[in-house]
């Protein structure tokens, strides 16, 4: 804040809740400074001029804190459990909203091995980058390459998005999306799908032949 007095100042300060005093920078008849609000209450400005006279009956200002709500985050695409394709690329669209913007976004996942019940299933994270953290809405498209995970047929990757807001007063608040599954199909399932597509193609051609 900054202020201008009708007299030359020697001191200026902010009195918060009648107990905390913060000195302001003074230059001639001007004063400036600020304070971090951590609780509700009130404050007033105390001025002392160069004749040691103090301002009488200063205006008391009320401090009301706005509650910082938790952010929302969801995976809008694919937004359901899926089978992985042979290139092991899983396109994701992650959306989020918050009243004060965002500080971090990450993807959490764990691998469920079909033939290795004692394999590592610990939770791992991938940090995701985004622009303009102060915006209230977030949209991130991410092509997740699962090749480094060394998946085998029947393995399942359980994943979710997690976001943290910009609350630098009481600390960032986090939220998680719904958890989805991406499954690496078995060879038998892949062959069944190929056969089903071939049968559908054959039936389509057969229908065209009958019409002609």
Coordinates of C-alpha atoms in Angstrom, one line a residue:
X1 CA 0.0 0.0 0.0
X2 CA 1.0 3.6 -0.4
X3 CA -0.3 6.8 1.2
X4 CA 0.1 10.6 1.1
X5 CA -0.2 12.8 4.2
X6 CA -0.9 16.5 4.4
X7 CA 2.1 16.8 6.6
X8 CA 5.7 15.7 6.5
X9 CA 6.1 12.4 8.2
X10 CA 8.7 11.0 10.6
X11 CA 7.1 7.6 11.1
X12 CA 4.3 5.5 9.7
X13 CA 3.2 2.0 10.6
X14 CA 0.4 -0.5 10.3
X15 CA -1.2 -1.8 13.5
X16 CA -2.8 -5.3 13.0
X17 CA -5.4 -6.5 15.5
X18 CA -4.0 -4.1 18.1
X19 CA -0.9 -6.2 18.7
X20 CA 1.3 -6.4 15.6
X21 CA 3.1 -3.4 14.2
X22 CA 4.7 -3.2 10.8
X23 CA 6.8 -0.2 9.9
X24 CA 6.3 1.6 6.6
X25 CA 8.9 3.3 4.5
X26 CA 8.7 7.0 4.8
X27 CA 9.8 9.7 2.4
X28 CA 8.7 13.3 3.1
X29 CA 4.9 13.1 3.2
X30 CA 4.6 9.7 1.7
X31 CA 4.7 6.2 3.1
X32 CA 4.5 2.8 1.6
X33 CA 4.8 -0.9 2.5
X34 CA 2.7 -4.0 3.0
X35 CA 2.0 -7.1 5.0
X36 CA 1.0 -10.7 4.5
X37 CA -2.5 -11.5 5.7
X38 CA -2.7 -14.8 7.6
X39 CA -5.8 -14.2 9.7
X40 CA -8.9 -12.1 9.8
X41 CA -9.4 -9.1 12.0
X42 CA -8.7 -5.4 11.5
X43 CA -5.9 -2.9 11.0
X44 CA -5.3 0.9 11.0
X45 CA -2.5 3.2 10.0
X46 CA -0.6 5.1 12.6
X47 CA 1.1 8.3 11.5
X48 CA 3.6 10.6 13.3
X49 CA 4.6 13.8 11.7
X50 CA 7.9 15.7 12.0
X51 CA 6.4 17.6 15.0
X52 CA 5.8 14.3 16.8
X53 CA 2.0 14.7 16.5
X54 CA 0.1 11.5 15.9
X55 CA -3.0 11.1 13.8
X56 CA -6.2 10.9 15.9
X57 CA -9.0 8.4 15.4
X58 CA -7.5 6.6 12.4
X59 CA -9.9 4.7 10.2
X60 CA -10.1 1.0 11.1
X61 CA -10.2 -1.4 8.2
X62 CA -11.7 -4.9 8.4
X63 CA -9.8 -8.0 7.2
X64 CA -11.9 -10.9 5.9
X65 CA -10.1 -13.9 4.5
X66 CA -11.6 -15.7 1.5
X67 CA -11.6 -19.5 1.9
X68 CA -9.4 -21.2 -0.6
X69 CA -11.3 -24.2 -2.0
X70 CA -9.7 -27.3 -3.2
X71 CA -8.9 -27.6 -6.9
X72 CA -10.7 -30.0 -9.3
X73 CA -8.9 -32.2 -11.8
X74 CA -10.1 -34.9 -14.2
X75 CA -8.8 -36.9 -17.2
X76 CA -11.3 -36.0 -19.9
X77 CA -9.6 -38.2 -22.5
X78 CA -9.7 -41.1 -22.7
X79 CA -11.8 -40.8 -19.5
X80 CA -12.2 -44.6 -19.2
X81 CA -10.3 -47.9 -18.9
X82 CA -8.6 -48.8 -22.2
X83 CA -6.5 -51.4 -23.9
X84 CA -3.1 -50.2 -25.1
X85 CA -2.3 -50.2 -28.8
X86 CA 0.9 -51.8 -30.2
X87 CA 2.8 -48.4 -30.2
X88 CA 2.2 -48.2 -26.4
X89 CA 1.3 -44.5 -26.7
X90 CA -1.5 -43.3 -24.5
X91 CA -2.9 -39.9 -25.4
X92 CA -4.2 -38.0 -22.3
X93 CA -6.1 -34.8 -21.9
X94 CA -6.1 -33.5 -18.3
X95 CA -8.3 -30.6 -17.2
X96 CA -8.3 -28.7 -13.9
X97 CA -9.8 -25.6 -12.3
X98 CA -9.0 -23.7 -9.1
X99 CA -9.8 -20.2 -7.8
X100 CA -6.1 -19.1 -7.5
X101 CA -4.3 -21.1 -10.2
X102 CA -1.8 -24.0 -10.0
X103 CA 1.6 -24.7 -8.7
X104 CA 2.2 -28.3 -9.9
X105 CA 0.7 -31.1 -12.0
X106 CA 1.8 -34.7 -12.1
X107 CA 0.7 -38.2 -13.2
X108 CA 0.7 -40.9 -10.7
X109 CA 0.8 -44.6 -11.7
X110 CA 1.6 -48.1 -10.6
X111 CA 2.0 -51.3 -12.6
X112 CA 0.1 -54.5 -11.9
X113 CA 2.1 -57.4 -13.4
X114 CA -0.1 -60.3 -14.5
X115 CA 2.6 -63.1 -14.2
X116 CA 4.6 -61.5 -11.4
X117 CA 2.5 -61.1 -8.2
X118 CA 5.6 -60.0 -6.2
X119 CA 6.8 -57.4 -8.7
X120 CA 7.3 -53.8 -7.8
X121 CA 3.9 -52.1 -7.6
X122 CA 5.0 -49.0 -5.8
X123 CA 3.5 -45.6 -6.8
X124 CA 5.6 -43.5 -9.2
X125 CA 5.1 -40.0 -10.5
X126 CA 5.7 -38.1 -13.8
X127 CA 5.8 -34.3 -13.4
X128 CA 3.9 -32.5 -16.2
X129 CA 4.6 -29.0 -17.4
X130 CA 2.1 -26.3 -18.2
X131 CA 2.0 -22.6 -19.0
X132 CA 0.4 -19.7 -17.1
X133 CA 0.1 -21.1 -13.6
X134 CA -2.0 -18.2 -12.4
X135 CA -4.9 -19.1 -14.7
X136 CA -8.0 -20.5 -13.0
X137 CA -8.4 -23.3 -15.6
X138 CA -5.8 -25.8 -16.9
X139 CA -5.8 -27.9 -20.1
X140 CA -2.9 -30.2 -20.7
X141 CA -2.5 -32.7 -23.6
X142 CA 0.1 -35.4 -23.0
X143 CA 1.1 -38.3 -25.1
X144 CA 2.3 -40.8 -22.6
X145 CA 4.9 -43.3 -24.0
X146 CA 4.7 -46.4 -21.9
X147 CA 7.5 -48.2 -23.7
X148 CA 10.1 -47.6 -20.9
X149 CA 7.8 -49.5 -18.5
X150 CA 8.7 -52.8 -20.1
X151 CA 5.1 -54.0 -20.1
X152 CA 4.2 -57.6 -20.9
X153 CA 0.9 -59.1 -22.2
X154 CA -1.7 -58.9 -19.5
X155 CA 0.0 -56.1 -17.5
X156 CA -2.2 -53.3 -16.2
X157 CA -1.1 -49.7 -15.6
X158 CA -3.3 -47.9 -13.0
X159 CA -3.0 -44.1 -13.3
X160 CA -4.5 -40.8 -12.2
X161 CA -3.7 -37.0 -12.4
X162 CA -2.8 -35.0 -9.3
X163 CA -2.8 -31.2 -9.2
X164 CA -1.7 -28.6 -6.5
X165 CA -3.0 -25.1 -6.2
X166 CA -1.2 -21.8 -5.6
X167 CA -2.1 -21.3 -1.9
X168 CA 1.1 -19.8 -0.5
X169 CA -0.5 -18.8 2.8
X170 CA -1.6 -22.1 4.3
X171 CA 0.2 -24.3 1.8
X172 CA -0.8 -25.8 -1.6
X173 CA -3.9 -27.9 -1.6
X174 CA -3.9 -31.0 -3.8
X175 CA -6.6 -33.0 -5.6
X176 CA -6.6 -36.3 -7.5
X177 CA -8.6 -37.4 -10.5
X178 CA -10.4 -40.7 -10.9
X179 CA -8.1 -43.6 -11.4
X180 CA -8.1 -45.4 -14.7
X181 CA -6.6 -48.6 -16.1
X182 CA -4.5 -49.0 -19.3
X183 CA -4.1 -52.7 -20.1
X184 CA -1.6 -54.4 -22.4
X185 CA -3.7 -57.1 -24.1
X186 CA -2.6 -60.6 -24.6
X187 CA -1.6 -62.1 -28.0
X188 CA -4.8 -64.2 -27.9
X189 CA -6.9 -61.0 -27.4
X190 CA -5.1 -59.2 -30.2
X191 CA -5.6 -62.1 -32.6
X192 CA -9.3 -62.2 -31.7
X193 CA -9.7 -58.5 -32.3
X194 CA -8.0 -58.8 -35.7
X195 CA -10.2 -61.8 -36.7
X196 CA -13.3 -59.8 -35.6
X197 CA -12.3 -56.9 -37.8
X198 CA -11.7 -59.2 -40.7
X199 CA -15.1 -60.8 -40.3
X200 CA -16.7 -57.4 -40.2
X201 CA -14.9 -56.4 -43.4
X202 CA -16.0 -59.7 -45.1
X203 CA -19.6 -59.2 -44.1
X204 CA -19.5 -55.6 -45.3
X205 CA -18.2 -56.7 -48.7
X206 CA -20.7 -59.5 -48.8
X207 CA -23.5 -57.0 -48.2
X208 CA -22.3 -54.8 -51.0
X209 CA -22.1 -57.8 -53.4
X210 CA -25.7 -58.8 -52.6
X211 CA -26.9 -55.2 -53.3
X212 CA -25.1 -55.0 -56.6

